[in-house]
Short mmCIF file of C-alpha atoms in Angstrom, two decimals:
data_model
loop_
_atom_site.label_atom_id
_atom_site.label_comp_id
_atom_site.label_asym_id
_atom_site.label_seq_id
_atom_site.Cartn_x
_atom_site.Cartn_y
_atom_site.Cartn_z
CA UNK A 1 14.40 11.84 39.29
CA UNK A 2 15.63 11.23 35.73
CA UNK A 3 13.74 12.65 32.72
CA UNK A 4 14.11 10.97 29.08
CA UNK A 5 14.43 13.74 26.62
CA UNK A 6 14.64 13.09 22.89
CA UNK A 7 16.01 15.51 20.44
CA UNK A 8 17.14 15.58 16.63
CA UNK A 9 20.67 14.72 17.80
CA UNK A 10 20.18 11.81 20.41
CA UNK A 11 18.54 10.91 23.59
CA UNK A 12 19.46 12.84 27.03
CA UNK A 13 18.87 11.67 30.38
CA UNK A 14 18.41 14.77 32.78
CA UNK A 15 18.49 14.72 36.30
CA UNK A 16 16.31 16.58 38.58
CA UNK A 17 17.24 17.25 42.05
CA UNK A 18 16.72 19.81 44.61
CA UNK A 19 19.62 21.77 46.39
CA UNK A 20 19.96 22.95 49.93
CA UNK A 21 17.95 25.96 49.45
CA UNK A 22 14.91 23.85 47.91
CA UNK A 23 15.42 25.19 44.28
CA UNK A 24 15.04 22.44 41.43
CA UNK A 25 18.18 22.09 39.47
CA UNK A 26 18.48 20.41 35.97
CA UNK A 27 21.73 19.11 34.73
CA UNK A 28 22.85 16.24 32.00
CA UNK A 29 23.20 12.88 33.44
CA UNK A 30 23.82 11.20 30.11
CA UNK A 31 23.52 11.52 26.39
CA UNK A 32 23.29 9.04 23.53
CA UNK A 33 24.45 10.55 20.13
CA UNK A 34 23.03 9.75 16.92
CA UNK A 35 25.76 9.33 14.53
CA UNK A 36 23.99 8.87 11.13
CA UNK A 37 20.61 10.65 9.48
CA UNK A 38 19.04 7.38 9.12
CA UNK A 39 19.68 6.21 12.80
CA UNK A 40 17.73 9.43 14.06
CA UNK A 41 14.73 8.81 11.65
CA UNK A 42 14.37 5.17 12.50
CA UNK A 43 14.52 5.77 16.02
CA UNK A 44 11.99 8.88 16.12
CA UNK A 45 9.57 6.59 13.76
CA UNK A 46 9.81 3.64 16.34
CA UNK A 47 8.91 6.04 19.12
CA UNK A 48 6.03 7.39 17.27
CA UNK A 49 4.94 3.62 16.45
CA UNK A 50 5.05 3.23 20.05
CA UNK A 51 7.96 0.54 19.93
CA UNK A 52 11.18 0.74 21.81
CA UNK A 53 14.77 1.09 19.56
CA UNK A 54 17.82 -1.30 20.70
CA UNK A 55 19.77 1.66 21.52
CA UNK A 56 17.50 3.64 23.95
CA UNK A 57 16.95 0.01 25.92
CA UNK A 58 20.99 0.00 26.16
CA UNK A 59 21.12 3.67 26.89
CA UNK A 60 18.58 3.40 29.80
CA UNK A 61 20.26 0.14 30.91
CA UNK A 62 23.89 1.33 31.16
CA UNK A 63 22.94 4.88 32.60
CA UNK A 64 20.04 4.42 35.18
CA UNK A 65 20.19 5.15 39.25
CA UNK A 66 19.05 2.17 41.37
CA UNK A 67 15.79 3.50 43.13
CA UNK A 68 15.10 6.71 40.89
CA UNK A 69 12.20 6.94 39.03
CA UNK A 70 12.10 7.91 35.41
CA UNK A 71 9.71 10.52 33.71
CA UNK A 72 8.91 10.72 30.19
CA UNK A 73 6.60 12.92 27.92
CA UNK A 74 4.38 10.44 25.90
CA UNK A 75 2.58 7.79 26.76
CA UNK A 76 3.55 5.47 23.98
CA UNK A 77 7.13 5.75 25.20
CA UNK A 78 6.10 5.13 28.64
CA UNK A 79 4.29 1.69 27.62
CA UNK A 80 7.27 0.73 25.34
CA UNK A 81 9.50 1.11 28.38
CA UNK A 82 7.32 -0.66 30.98
CA UNK A 83 7.02 -3.48 28.21
CA UNK A 84 10.94 -4.04 27.78
CA UNK A 85 12.33 -2.08 30.82
CA UNK A 86 10.04 -1.87 33.32
CA UNK A 87 12.05 -3.73 35.94
CA UNK A 88 14.83 -1.39 35.85
CA UNK A 89 12.74 1.51 36.98
CA UNK A 90 10.77 1.56 40.45
CA UNK A 91 8.13 3.91 38.87
CA UNK A 92 7.70 5.44 35.26
CA UNK A 93 5.69 8.64 35.59
CA UNK A 94 4.27 11.02 32.57
CA UNK A 95 4.87 14.51 33.20
CA UNK A 96 4.70 17.23 30.51
CA UNK A 97 5.16 20.51 32.89
CA UNK A 98 8.86 19.38 33.34
CA UNK A 99 9.58 19.60 29.50
CA UNK A 100 8.54 23.28 29.16
CA UNK A 101 11.37 24.22 31.45
CA UNK A 102 13.91 21.76 29.79
CA UNK A 103 13.17 23.39 26.41
CA UNK A 104 13.66 26.94 27.52
CA UNK A 105 16.98 25.97 29.01
CA UNK A 106 17.82 23.20 26.42
CA UNK A 107 21.01 25.19 25.62
CA UNK A 108 22.64 25.37 29.36
CA UNK A 109 21.39 21.84 30.09
CA UNK A 110 22.63 19.88 27.14
CA UNK A 111 25.96 22.14 26.58
CA UNK A 112 28.27 20.52 23.88
CA UNK A 113 25.55 18.31 22.45
CA UNK A 114 23.37 21.41 21.47
CA UNK A 115 23.33 21.85 17.78
CA UNK A 116 20.66 24.16 17.08
CA UNK A 117 21.76 24.72 13.11
CA UNK A 118 20.80 21.06 12.19
CA UNK A 119 17.83 22.05 9.63
CA UNK A 120 18.42 19.00 7.01
CA UNK A 121 18.05 16.41 9.77
CA UNK A 122 14.93 17.83 11.55
CA UNK A 123 13.46 17.96 7.82
CA UNK A 124 14.29 14.50 6.97
CA UNK A 125 12.90 13.22 10.22
CA UNK A 126 9.60 15.55 9.81
CA UNK A 127 9.03 14.07 6.34
CA UNK A 128 9.33 10.48 7.78
CA UNK A 129 7.07 11.15 10.83
CA UNK A 130 4.47 12.97 8.66
CA UNK A 131 4.89 9.98 5.98
CA UNK A 132 4.07 7.56 8.55
CA UNK A 133 1.34 9.60 10.07
CA UNK A 134 -0.70 10.06 6.67
CA UNK A 135 -0.13 6.53 5.85
CA UNK A 136 1.08 6.95 2.25
CA UNK A 137 0.76 3.45 0.86
CA UNK A 138 0.86 2.61 -2.76
CA UNK A 139 -1.64 -0.27 -2.86
CA UNK A 140 -4.65 1.91 -1.09
CA UNK A 141 -3.93 5.04 -3.45
CA UNK A 142 -7.92 5.45 -4.19
CA UNK A 143 -7.73 9.05 -4.02
CA UNK A 144 -6.09 8.78 -7.32
CA UNK A 145 -9.22 6.81 -8.77
CA UNK A 146 -11.61 9.47 -7.21
CA UNK A 147 -9.91 12.19 -8.76
CA UNK A 148 -9.74 10.65 -12.23
CA UNK A 149 -13.50 9.31 -12.29
CA UNK A 150 -14.25 12.87 -11.15
CA UNK A 151 -12.26 14.32 -14.01
CA UNK A 152 -13.75 11.85 -16.73
CA UNK A 153 -17.02 12.88 -15.99
CA UNK A 154 -16.37 16.23 -16.49
CA UNK A 155 -14.33 15.78 -19.78
CA UNK A 156 -17.50 13.58 -21.21
CA UNK A 157 -19.53 16.49 -20.24
CA UNK A 158 -17.48 18.95 -21.99
CA UNK A 159 -17.17 16.58 -25.14
CA UNK A 160 -20.88 16.57 -25.30
CA UNK A 161 -21.17 20.24 -24.91
CA UNK A 162 -18.40 20.78 -27.88
CA UNK A 163 -20.28 18.41 -30.20
CA UNK A 164 -23.70 19.63 -29.92
CA UNK A 165 -22.01 23.30 -30.63
CA UNK A 166 -19.96 21.83 -33.50
CA UNK A 167 -23.28 20.10 -35.12
CA UNK A 168 -25.02 23.23 -34.60
CA UNK A 169 -22.33 25.24 -36.36
CA UNK A 170 -21.42 23.13 -39.40
CA UNK A 171 -25.12 22.19 -40.06
CA UNK A 172 -25.46 25.45 -41.71
CA UNK A 173 -23.15 24.60 -44.14
CA UNK A 174 -23.92 20.76 -44.40
CA UNK A 175 -26.97 19.64 -42.17
CA UNK A 176 -27.22 16.12 -43.86
CA UNK A 177 -24.15 14.91 -42.25
CA UNK A 178 -25.22 14.76 -38.93
CA UNK A 179 -28.21 12.23 -39.95
CA UNK A 180 -25.66 10.09 -41.74
CA UNK A 181 -22.69 9.98 -39.39
CA UNK A 182 -24.14 9.59 -35.70
CA UNK A 183 -20.93 9.00 -33.63
CA UNK A 184 -19.46 11.88 -32.22
CA UNK A 185 -15.48 11.34 -32.84
CA UNK A 186 -16.23 10.25 -36.32
CA UNK A 187 -18.26 12.95 -37.34
CA UNK A 188 -15.72 15.63 -35.90
CA UNK A 189 -12.84 13.66 -37.76
CA UNK A 190 -15.22 13.63 -40.95
CA UNK A 191 -15.43 17.27 -40.75
CA UNK A 192 -11.96 18.43 -39.90
CA UNK A 193 -10.81 16.19 -42.99
CA UNK A 194 -13.09 17.42 -45.72
CA UNK A 195 -13.64 20.92 -44.08
CA UNK A 196 -15.86 21.82 -46.96
CA UNK A 197 -18.51 20.33 -49.32
CA UNK A 198 -16.64 21.26 -52.32
CA UNK A 199 -13.47 19.51 -50.97
CA UNK A 200 -15.21 16.24 -50.49
CA UNK A 201 -14.62 14.62 -53.77
CA UNK A 202 -10.61 15.08 -53.21
CA UNK A 203 -10.69 13.50 -49.65
CA UNK A 204 -10.61 9.93 -48.62
CA UNK A 205 -12.38 9.15 -45.94
CA UNK A 206 -12.11 5.36 -45.99
CA UNK A 207 -9.92 5.10 -42.96
CA UNK A 208 -12.80 6.71 -40.79
CA UNK A 209 -15.87 5.40 -42.55
CA UNK A 210 -17.45 2.47 -44.82
CA UNK A 211 -17.56 2.97 -48.45
CA UNK A 212 -21.35 3.02 -48.38
CA UNK A 213 -21.46 5.51 -45.79
CA UNK A 214 -18.92 7.62 -48.17
CA UNK A 215 -21.00 7.37 -50.99
CA UNK A 216 -24.32 8.33 -49.16
CA UNK A 217 -22.24 11.74 -47.83
CA UNK A 218 -21.28 12.55 -51.40
CA UNK A 219 -24.77 11.99 -52.76
CA UNK A 220 -26.07 14.35 -49.89
CA UNK A 221 -23.35 16.71 -50.32
CA UNK A 222 -24.38 17.22 -54.15
CA UNK A 223 -28.04 17.95 -53.30
CA UNK A 224 -27.43 19.91 -49.63
CA UNK A 225 -29.76 22.35 -48.57
CA UNK A 226 -26.89 23.93 -46.59
CA UNK A 227 -25.10 27.64 -47.27
CA UNK A 228 -21.76 28.09 -48.37
CA UNK A 229 -19.30 28.46 -45.64
CA UNK A 230 -17.18 31.71 -44.71
CA UNK A 231 -13.03 31.05 -44.30
CA UNK A 232 -13.16 32.89 -40.67
CA UNK A 233 -15.96 30.30 -39.58
CA UNK A 234 -14.28 27.40 -40.77
CA UNK A 235 -11.28 28.34 -39.10
CA UNK A 236 -13.28 28.17 -35.74
CA UNK A 237 -14.95 25.02 -36.62
CA UNK A 238 -11.69 23.19 -37.64
CA UNK A 239 -10.15 24.45 -34.32
CA UNK A 240 -13.15 23.37 -32.49
CA UNK A 241 -12.74 20.10 -33.74
CA UNK A 242 -9.07 19.73 -32.97
CA UNK A 243 -9.98 20.24 -29.32
CA UNK A 244 -12.74 17.41 -29.54
CA UNK A 245 -10.33 15.17 -30.80
CA UNK A 246 -7.61 16.36 -28.32
CA UNK A 247 -10.08 16.01 -25.09
CA UNK A 248 -11.04 12.52 -26.67
CA UNK A 249 -7.36 11.26 -26.61
CA UNK A 250 -6.90 12.39 -23.32
CA UNK A 251 -10.11 10.79 -22.14
CA UNK A 252 -9.08 7.52 -23.47
CA UNK A 253 -5.76 7.83 -21.77
CA UNK A 254 -7.56 8.42 -18.63
CA UNK A 255 -9.62 5.61 -19.12
CA UNK A 256 -6.64 3.10 -19.49
CA UNK A 257 -4.99 4.74 -16.62
CA UNK A 258 -8.23 4.10 -14.52
CA UNK A 259 -8.26 0.54 -15.40
CA UNK A 260 -4.84 -0.19 -14.40
CA UNK A 261 -5.21 1.62 -11.10
CA UNK A 262 -8.51 -0.16 -10.22
CA UNK A 263 -6.84 -3.44 -11.05
CA UNK A 264 -3.91 -2.62 -8.67
CA UNK A 265 -6.16 -1.06 -5.54
CA UNK A 266 -9.23 -3.18 -6.17
CA UNK A 267 -9.02 -6.21 -8.07
CA UNK A 268 -12.05 -7.83 -6.83
CA UNK A 269 -14.29 -5.03 -7.36
CA UNK A 270 -12.89 -4.42 -11.28
CA UNK A 271 -13.26 -8.07 -11.80
CA UNK A 272 -17.05 -8.03 -10.66
CA UNK A 273 -18.51 -4.65 -12.23
CA UNK A 274 -15.46 -3.27 -14.22
CA UNK A 275 -13.23 -0.27 -13.95
CA UNK A 276 -15.36 2.59 -14.69
CA UNK A 277 -18.22 1.50 -12.73
CA UNK A 278 -15.91 0.38 -9.63
CA UNK A 279 -14.62 3.88 -9.72
CA UNK A 280 -17.75 5.40 -9.73
CA UNK A 281 -18.94 3.80 -6.80
CA UNK A 282 -15.62 4.44 -5.04
CA UNK A 283 -16.12 8.03 -5.84
CA UNK A 284 -19.49 8.59 -4.51
CA UNK A 285 -18.40 6.46 -1.18
CA UNK A 286 -15.28 9.04 -0.74
CA UNK A 287 -12.78 6.26 -0.46
CA UNK A 288 -12.25 2.47 -0.68
CA UNK A 289 -12.33 2.02 3.02
CA UNK A 290 -15.75 3.92 3.35
CA UNK A 291 -17.16 1.81 0.65
CA UNK A 292 -15.92 -1.70 2.54
CA UNK A 293 -17.97 -0.01 5.67
CA UNK A 294 -20.79 0.64 3.78
CA UNK A 295 -23.86 -1.92 3.78
CA UNK A 296 -25.08 -3.62 0.73
CA UNK A 297 -28.48 -1.76 1.21
CA UNK A 298 -26.78 1.82 1.10
CA UNK A 299 -24.55 0.54 -1.91
CA UNK A 300 -27.84 -0.25 -3.78
CA UNK A 301 -29.10 3.28 -3.78
CA UNK A 302 -25.89 5.00 -4.23
CA UNK A 303 -26.62 7.90 -6.69
CA UNK A 304 -30.43 7.75 -6.01
CA UNK A 305 -30.43 9.30 -2.39
CA UNK A 306 -32.52 12.29 -3.50
CA UNK A 307 -35.26 10.13 -5.17
CA UNK A 308 -35.32 7.82 -2.04
CA UNK A 309 -35.83 10.97 0.38
CA UNK A 310 -38.56 12.27 -2.15
CA UNK A 311 -40.24 8.70 -2.25
CA UNK A 312 -40.07 8.74 1.69
CA UNK A 313 -41.57 12.17 1.83
CA UNK A 314 -44.16 11.80 -0.63
CA UNK A 315 -45.09 7.88 0.62
CA UNK A 316 -44.27 6.15 -2.80
CA UNK A 317 -42.56 3.40 -4.30
CA UNK A 318 -38.47 4.04 -2.85
CA UNK A 319 -35.76 3.41 -5.76
CA UNK A 320 -34.32 0.08 -6.38
CA UNK A 321 -30.93 1.14 -7.77
CA UNK A 322 -28.77 4.30 -8.30
CA UNK A 323 -25.38 4.07 -10.05
CA UNK A 324 -25.35 0.30 -10.41
CA UNK A 325 -27.95 0.49 -12.86
CA UNK A 326 -24.88 1.11 -15.33
CA UNK A 327 -23.66 -2.47 -14.75
CA UNK A 328 -24.50 -4.81 -17.30
CA UNK A 329 -26.41 -7.40 -14.91
CA UNK A 330 -29.14 -4.59 -14.18
CA UNK A 331 -28.96 -2.88 -17.24
CA UNK A 332 -29.38 -6.16 -19.48
CA UNK A 333 -32.11 -7.69 -17.11
CA UNK A 334 -36.05 -7.28 -17.60
CA UNK A 335 -37.89 -4.78 -15.80
CA UNK A 336 -39.61 -7.42 -13.65
CA UNK A 337 -36.48 -8.77 -11.93
CA UNK A 338 -33.83 -5.37 -12.05
CA UNK A 339 -34.64 -4.99 -8.26
CA UNK A 340 -33.81 -8.39 -7.42
CA UNK A 341 -30.62 -8.61 -9.59
CA UNK A 342 -29.35 -4.84 -8.11
CA UNK A 343 -29.95 -6.45 -4.51
CA UNK A 344 -27.75 -9.25 -5.28
CA UNK A 345 -25.07 -7.27 -7.10
CA UNK A 346 -24.57 -4.68 -4.12
CA UNK A 347 -24.16 -7.67 -1.83
CA UNK A 348 -21.14 -8.81 -3.91
CA UNK A 349 -19.83 -5.27 -4.33
CA UNK A 350 -19.93 -4.99 -0.56
CA UNK A 351 -17.98 -8.12 -0.12
CA UNK A 352 -15.59 -7.49 -2.66
CA UNK A 353 -15.00 -3.92 -1.30
CA UNK A 354 -14.17 -5.64 2.01
CA UNK A 355 -11.85 -7.84 0.53
CA UNK A 356 -9.91 -5.23 -1.44
CA UNK A 357 -9.85 -2.70 1.45
CA UNK A 358 -9.16 -4.85 4.78
CA UNK A 359 -7.98 -8.07 3.31
CA UNK A 360 -4.38 -9.21 3.80
CA UNK A 361 -4.59 -11.02 0.25
CA UNK A 362 -6.81 -9.82 -2.67
CA UNK A 363 -6.43 -13.20 -4.65
CA UNK A 364 -5.76 -11.24 -7.93
CA UNK A 365 -9.36 -10.52 -8.19
CA UNK A 366 -10.51 -14.29 -8.18
CA UNK A 367 -12.89 -13.64 -5.76
CA UNK A 368 -14.57 -11.02 -7.91
CA UNK A 369 -14.59 -13.50 -10.91
CA UNK A 370 -16.24 -16.17 -8.78
CA UNK A 371 -19.06 -13.83 -7.64
CA UNK A 372 -19.50 -12.67 -11.16
CA UNK A 373 -20.26 -15.95 -12.56
CA UNK A 374 -22.76 -16.74 -9.48
CA UNK A 375 -24.82 -13.44 -10.64
CA UNK A 376 -25.15 -14.89 -14.09
CA UNK A 377 -26.05 -18.10 -13.04
CA UNK A 378 -28.42 -16.30 -10.64
CA UNK A 379 -29.80 -14.08 -13.44
CA UNK A 380 -30.07 -17.34 -15.75
CA UNK A 381 -32.30 -19.04 -13.10
CA UNK A 382 -34.57 -16.44 -12.44
CA UNK A 383 -35.42 -15.36 -16.18
CA UNK A 384 -35.82 -19.41 -16.45
CA UNK A 385 -38.51 -19.20 -13.53
CA UNK A 386 -40.32 -15.94 -15.00
CA UNK A 387 -40.59 -17.95 -18.27
CA UNK A 388 -42.21 -20.92 -16.73
CA UNK A 389 -44.53 -18.49 -14.65
CA UNK A 390 -45.65 -16.99 -17.56
CA UNK A 391 -46.13 -20.28 -19.44
CA UNK A 392 -48.34 -21.72 -16.61
CA UNK A 393 -50.25 -18.58 -16.26
#
């Protein structure tokens, strides 16, 4: 019997035969040496993929013994040999027990061809093998979208918390400012620039707010009910302001990154509902492939699972939408037909996700745009229908 054995240095054909006393003897019949690292990596990768290398085919053809079967270690190699060189051998067996004996006596069997200290080649092959196994593909890197979406949610929570603390803290000094400037980031920038009420006339705020708002702030500062601020408090408040501004800048960077990544990974989904909402839905599903596998009815109530189970338990009305409520289609529509629009939208999301995850071509997001226009037309039709119905009623 001939045994095919794969090593880092090459392929070995080991002959197994019994001597006069009946003891099984293993000795090297032929050896195909890999000359370069690239050759060893390519041949190992092809075997893992269930494909037969040309060099292996020639090696088996040149060194076969007529009428003697072949033993292999893996089912993929067996199918590949049967498909390409099955007629060369009378039978091909799959036996793993023999290989334990070969591995224990490998140095004696291979002789000169045995090279134990070849760690760099082993490492290269291991990297290529596991790179193939985990299937690292740039177009399917949806994990980055999930991490970015979760990080954005955490940053938004932190920003809200920091802003509340800043407003509470600075309101002791200038409580009227929070009522005049309502935007979080603008309020923070105004506080960091003017520092205290006394310095307000010396500071130009025209690049942050309008002139009318600036006049209103100056008037409010003259008649403010706030107390004087201590230098120690002001240092802490200004450091909190810089923290909020830096967090906001990082948030904007993440948003632009998420948008570009979403257009690369899921262009149709991004064209349909936008990068932020698309990222949230992918994050909730776990991956783009999981989203593609999910039915439209499940996508419709993503984020409202607790409310659904509570409604089923209490036998009340089930929720009609979850995360997709943040979509412009659902949020801008009237209460009467929010459920209808969310049902239509979830169907189109499922279709876009399947094209992005499983389709060979993504069509540059054109299918997502077409579905978006269809939903807009449907929304107009529903609105006109409800208007006519209200007129006749």
